């Protein structure tokens, strides 16, 4: 048997060893019975290299004119003592003149890359033992969405939730219940709803789809799964809004979070 290029690639066996240690720790500490011993880190932007593990997207991919960037920001005593990312740019709803099939434009997003292969298969996050998704952010108050992708039967499915910032312009920790995410496909709510495959989370990210022209800016320090509600104020469910950017079903009806 000859080793494949993937097996010989730099870091493959190191990743496999880390995955083995993680699985062994879960079994040794009986986390499946007692529950997790602490929070589960999903992604952080403490290092400049953390940007290499993300993918930036916008309507430029379909000929649109929005501009989006994801930049690393060094620690600052005045802003944040940890490194963090700045997701920023300008939303434009202008349609490409040579693409008549494009009827909507005006979005920007980023997500973590799919985790690489190990000897145990593709690495996935298992957040089944956690209640909350936690994010350390500083928002401008626009209508951002948190996007979670799993090993779904339908590859284009996403699980989404509004990123509710209580103190725009200030750093805060936002908690979202994993059970409150809504399954969508190409921007529309999927009916009937099914539970997220919480044992097989592939990636996580943030998108802006409110289609409001103008600048945007969101700072993100880190993302993790937790059971500790004291790590941040749990958001309140927002009443349905009529402005664009809210999730809708295929009949065009706005979906409130209490409708799930």
Short mmCIF file of C-alpha atoms in Angstrom, two decimals:
data_model
loop_
_atom_site.label_atom_id
_atom_site.label_comp_id
_atom_site.label_asym_id
_atom_site.label_seq_id
_atom_site.Cartn_x
_atom_site.Cartn_y
_atom_site.Cartn_z
CA UNK A 1 0.00 0.00 0.00
CA UNK A 2 1.38 3.38 -0.98
CA UNK A 3 0.63 6.53 1.02
CA UNK A 4 -1.41 9.11 -0.87
CA UNK A 5 -0.41 12.71 -1.40
CA UNK A 6 -2.89 13.76 1.30
CA UNK A 7 -1.31 11.43 3.84
CA UNK A 8 2.15 12.77 3.04
CA UNK A 9 1.12 16.41 3.16
CA UNK A 10 2.62 18.54 5.89
CA UNK A 11 0.60 18.49 9.08
CA UNK A 12 -1.58 15.49 8.25
CA UNK A 13 -0.17 13.22 10.96
CA UNK A 14 0.02 16.14 13.37
CA UNK A 15 -3.69 16.82 12.85
CA UNK A 16 -4.42 13.13 13.27
CA UNK A 17 -2.53 13.06 16.54
CA UNK A 18 -4.46 16.11 17.80
CA UNK A 19 -7.75 14.47 16.82
CA UNK A 20 -6.74 11.27 18.61
CA UNK A 21 -5.88 13.26 21.75
CA UNK A 22 -9.22 15.07 21.58
CA UNK A 23 -11.20 11.84 21.20
CA UNK A 24 -9.18 10.16 23.94
CA UNK A 25 -9.78 13.10 26.30
CA UNK A 26 -13.54 12.90 25.71
CA UNK A 27 -13.53 9.18 26.49
CA UNK A 28 -11.16 9.46 29.46
CA UNK A 29 -13.13 12.26 31.09
CA UNK A 30 -16.44 10.55 30.38
CA UNK A 31 -17.73 13.72 28.75
CA UNK A 32 -20.42 11.74 26.95
CA UNK A 33 -21.89 10.91 30.37
CA UNK A 34 -20.87 13.78 32.64
CA UNK A 35 -21.00 16.52 30.00
CA UNK A 36 -18.11 18.62 28.63
CA UNK A 37 -15.38 19.78 31.01
CA UNK A 38 -15.24 23.25 29.48
CA UNK A 39 -16.06 25.39 26.42
CA UNK A 40 -15.25 24.20 22.90
CA UNK A 41 -13.20 26.69 20.83
CA UNK A 42 -14.49 26.94 17.26
CA UNK A 43 -12.42 29.77 15.81
CA UNK A 44 -10.48 32.80 16.99
CA UNK A 45 -8.66 35.65 15.30
CA UNK A 46 -5.89 36.06 17.86
CA UNK A 47 -3.20 35.38 15.24
CA UNK A 48 -2.73 36.85 11.74
CA UNK A 49 -2.63 33.32 10.29
CA UNK A 50 -6.22 32.76 11.45
CA UNK A 51 -7.39 34.56 8.30
CA UNK A 52 -5.91 31.73 6.23
CA UNK A 53 -8.55 29.44 7.70
CA UNK A 54 -11.45 31.54 6.37
CA UNK A 55 -13.13 32.24 3.05
CA UNK A 56 -14.54 35.63 2.00
CA UNK A 57 -17.62 35.86 -0.24
CA UNK A 58 -19.73 38.62 -1.79
CA UNK A 59 -21.99 39.32 -4.76
CA UNK A 60 -18.85 40.10 -6.77
CA UNK A 61 -18.87 36.33 -7.40
CA UNK A 62 -22.00 36.82 -9.56
CA UNK A 63 -20.98 40.15 -11.09
CA UNK A 64 -22.24 42.42 -8.29
CA UNK A 65 -20.58 45.55 -6.93
CA UNK A 66 -20.45 45.08 -3.16
CA UNK A 67 -17.00 45.27 -1.60
CA UNK A 68 -15.94 43.12 1.35
CA UNK A 69 -12.71 42.58 3.28
CA UNK A 70 -11.67 40.53 6.29
CA UNK A 71 -8.57 42.05 7.92
CA UNK A 72 -6.57 41.08 10.97
CA UNK A 73 -6.33 43.72 13.70
CA UNK A 74 -3.48 43.57 16.23
CA UNK A 75 -4.12 43.80 19.98
CA UNK A 76 -4.75 47.31 21.26
CA UNK A 77 -5.03 48.52 24.89
CA UNK A 78 -7.77 50.94 23.79
CA UNK A 79 -9.78 48.49 21.65
CA UNK A 80 -9.10 44.85 22.51
CA UNK A 81 -6.09 43.27 24.19
CA UNK A 82 -6.43 40.26 21.86
CA UNK A 83 -5.97 40.11 18.12
CA UNK A 84 -9.25 40.17 16.20
CA UNK A 85 -10.74 40.46 12.71
CA UNK A 86 -12.45 43.37 10.98
CA UNK A 87 -15.17 42.36 8.53
CA UNK A 88 -15.97 45.49 6.54
CA UNK A 89 -16.84 46.93 3.17
CA UNK A 90 -19.72 48.47 1.24
CA UNK A 91 -23.00 46.89 0.18
CA UNK A 92 -24.31 47.68 -3.30
CA UNK A 93 -27.58 46.42 -4.73
CA UNK A 94 -26.68 47.37 -8.31
CA UNK A 95 -27.27 44.50 -10.74
CA UNK A 96 -24.71 43.47 -13.37
CA UNK A 97 -25.92 44.87 -16.73
CA UNK A 98 -24.77 41.82 -18.70
CA UNK A 99 -26.40 39.20 -16.42
CA UNK A 100 -30.21 39.45 -16.89
CA UNK A 101 -30.69 36.21 -14.92
CA UNK A 102 -29.38 37.94 -11.76
CA UNK A 103 -32.38 39.56 -10.04
CA UNK A 104 -30.97 40.24 -6.57
CA UNK A 105 -27.64 41.49 -5.33
CA UNK A 106 -26.15 43.07 -2.23
CA UNK A 107 -24.49 40.63 0.17
CA UNK A 108 -21.17 39.87 1.82
CA UNK A 109 -20.08 37.02 4.08
CA UNK A 110 -17.19 35.00 5.43
CA UNK A 111 -16.93 31.50 6.85
CA UNK A 112 -14.33 29.13 8.22
CA UNK A 113 -12.85 26.68 5.74
CA UNK A 114 -13.78 23.03 5.93
CA UNK A 115 -11.47 21.38 8.42
CA UNK A 116 -8.74 19.21 6.84
CA UNK A 117 -8.55 15.43 6.68
CA UNK A 118 -7.09 13.24 9.42
CA UNK A 119 -6.59 9.49 9.83
CA UNK A 120 -10.08 9.50 11.41
CA UNK A 121 -11.67 11.19 8.37
CA UNK A 122 -12.58 14.83 7.93
CA UNK A 123 -12.48 16.71 11.21
CA UNK A 124 -15.88 18.02 12.28
CA UNK A 125 -17.08 19.88 15.35
CA UNK A 126 -19.42 18.04 17.71
CA UNK A 127 -21.37 20.68 19.61
CA UNK A 128 -24.13 18.30 20.73
CA UNK A 129 -23.22 18.64 24.42
CA UNK A 130 -23.40 22.44 24.37
CA UNK A 131 -26.36 24.79 24.72
CA UNK A 132 -24.99 28.05 23.34
CA UNK A 133 -22.93 29.45 20.52
CA UNK A 134 -20.86 32.33 21.93
CA UNK A 135 -19.28 35.17 19.95
CA UNK A 136 -17.11 38.05 21.10
CA UNK A 137 -17.97 40.93 18.73
CA UNK A 138 -18.23 44.68 18.22
CA UNK A 139 -21.04 45.48 15.81
CA UNK A 140 -22.20 48.53 13.89
CA UNK A 141 -25.79 47.46 14.50
CA UNK A 142 -26.57 46.13 11.04
CA UNK A 143 -28.58 42.93 10.48
CA UNK A 144 -25.89 40.26 10.36
CA UNK A 145 -26.61 36.54 10.32
CA UNK A 146 -24.62 33.71 11.85
CA UNK A 147 -24.33 30.85 9.34
CA UNK A 148 -23.62 27.24 10.37
CA UNK A 149 -23.04 24.47 7.84
CA UNK A 150 -23.21 20.78 8.71
CA UNK A 151 -22.76 17.49 6.89
CA UNK A 152 -26.32 17.79 5.62
CA UNK A 153 -27.93 15.56 3.00
CA UNK A 154 -28.46 18.79 1.02
CA UNK A 155 -25.00 20.43 0.69
CA UNK A 156 -26.45 23.95 0.17
CA UNK A 157 -28.42 23.93 3.43
CA UNK A 158 -27.43 26.45 6.10
CA UNK A 159 -28.60 26.95 9.66
CA UNK A 160 -28.96 30.66 10.35
CA UNK A 161 -29.72 33.05 13.18
CA UNK A 162 -29.66 36.81 13.52
CA UNK A 163 -26.62 38.17 15.31
CA UNK A 164 -28.31 40.43 17.86
CA UNK A 165 -25.94 43.08 19.22
CA UNK A 166 -27.23 44.84 22.33
CA UNK A 167 -24.48 47.46 22.46
CA UNK A 168 -23.44 48.50 18.93
CA UNK A 169 -20.06 50.19 18.95
CA UNK A 170 -18.91 48.30 22.06
CA UNK A 171 -17.33 44.90 22.59
CA UNK A 172 -19.80 42.34 23.91
CA UNK A 173 -20.29 38.59 24.15
CA UNK A 174 -23.41 37.34 22.41
CA UNK A 175 -24.96 33.95 23.21
CA UNK A 176 -27.29 32.13 20.82
CA UNK A 177 -29.00 28.85 21.62
CA UNK A 178 -28.05 26.16 19.12
CA UNK A 179 -31.69 25.00 19.11
CA UNK A 180 -32.81 28.41 17.86
CA UNK A 181 -31.05 28.22 14.49
CA UNK A 182 -33.28 28.01 11.40
CA UNK A 183 -32.56 25.73 8.44
CA UNK A 184 -32.45 27.62 5.13
CA UNK A 185 -31.50 27.02 1.52
CA UNK A 186 -30.45 29.82 -0.84
CA UNK A 187 -31.89 32.39 1.56
CA UNK A 188 -35.31 30.78 2.06
CA UNK A 189 -36.53 28.93 5.13
CA UNK A 190 -36.88 25.20 4.48
CA UNK A 191 -40.16 23.54 5.43
CA UNK A 192 -40.52 21.30 7.28
CA UNK A 193 -37.72 22.24 9.64
CA UNK A 194 -35.26 19.56 10.77
CA UNK A 195 -32.80 19.64 13.64
CA UNK A 196 -29.22 20.64 13.03
CA UNK A 197 -26.75 17.76 12.78
CA UNK A 198 -24.96 18.99 15.86
CA UNK A 199 -22.45 16.14 15.87
CA UNK A 200 -21.23 17.12 12.38
CA UNK A 201 -20.63 20.86 12.09
CA UNK A 202 -18.40 21.74 9.12
CA UNK A 203 -18.05 25.51 9.22
CA UNK A 204 -19.31 28.69 10.83
CA UNK A 205 -19.38 32.28 9.64
CA UNK A 206 -21.20 35.59 9.41
CA UNK A 207 -23.11 37.16 6.54
CA UNK A 208 -24.80 40.48 5.78
CA UNK A 209 -27.85 40.17 3.53
CA UNK A 210 -30.05 43.11 4.55
CA UNK A 211 -29.51 44.67 1.08
CA UNK A 212 -29.15 48.14 2.56
CA UNK A 213 -26.61 50.06 0.44
CA UNK A 214 -23.73 51.59 2.33
CA UNK A 215 -20.75 50.75 4.54
CA UNK A 216 -20.62 48.00 7.14
CA UNK A 217 -18.15 47.03 9.86
CA UNK A 218 -18.14 44.12 12.28
CA UNK A 219 -15.27 43.12 14.58
CA UNK A 220 -14.95 39.48 15.68
CA UNK A 221 -12.49 38.19 18.26
CA UNK A 222 -13.51 34.57 18.77
CA UNK A 223 -16.30 31.99 18.46
CA UNK A 224 -16.92 29.04 20.78
CA UNK A 225 -19.53 26.62 22.11
CA UNK A 226 -20.42 26.80 25.79
CA UNK A 227 -22.89 25.84 28.49
CA UNK A 228 -22.01 28.80 30.70
CA UNK A 229 -24.70 31.45 30.36
CA UNK A 230 -22.65 33.85 32.50
CA UNK A 231 -20.17 34.29 29.62
CA UNK A 232 -22.53 36.76 28.02
CA UNK A 233 -26.07 38.06 27.98
CA UNK A 234 -28.42 35.77 26.11
CA UNK A 235 -30.11 37.73 23.33
CA UNK A 236 -33.81 38.45 23.40
CA UNK A 237 -36.01 37.17 20.58
CA UNK A 238 -36.75 40.09 18.30
CA UNK A 239 -40.25 40.69 16.99
CA UNK A 240 -40.78 40.27 13.24
CA UNK A 241 -39.56 43.20 11.17
CA UNK A 242 -40.77 44.21 7.75
CA UNK A 243 -37.42 45.39 6.43
CA UNK A 244 -35.46 43.19 4.05
CA UNK A 245 -32.81 40.98 5.54
CA UNK A 246 -35.18 38.91 7.67
CA UNK A 247 -35.55 35.23 6.80
CA UNK A 248 -38.54 34.42 4.62
CA UNK A 249 -40.29 31.30 3.43
CA UNK A 250 -40.85 30.58 -0.25
CA UNK A 251 -44.22 32.34 -0.10
CA UNK A 252 -42.43 35.56 0.84
CA UNK A 253 -43.67 35.68 4.44
CA UNK A 254 -41.24 37.02 7.02
CA UNK A 255 -40.23 34.40 9.58
CA UNK A 256 -39.94 35.41 13.22
CA UNK A 257 -37.75 33.38 15.53
CA UNK A 258 -40.84 32.28 17.47
CA UNK A 259 -42.29 30.75 14.26
CA UNK A 260 -39.70 27.95 14.14
#
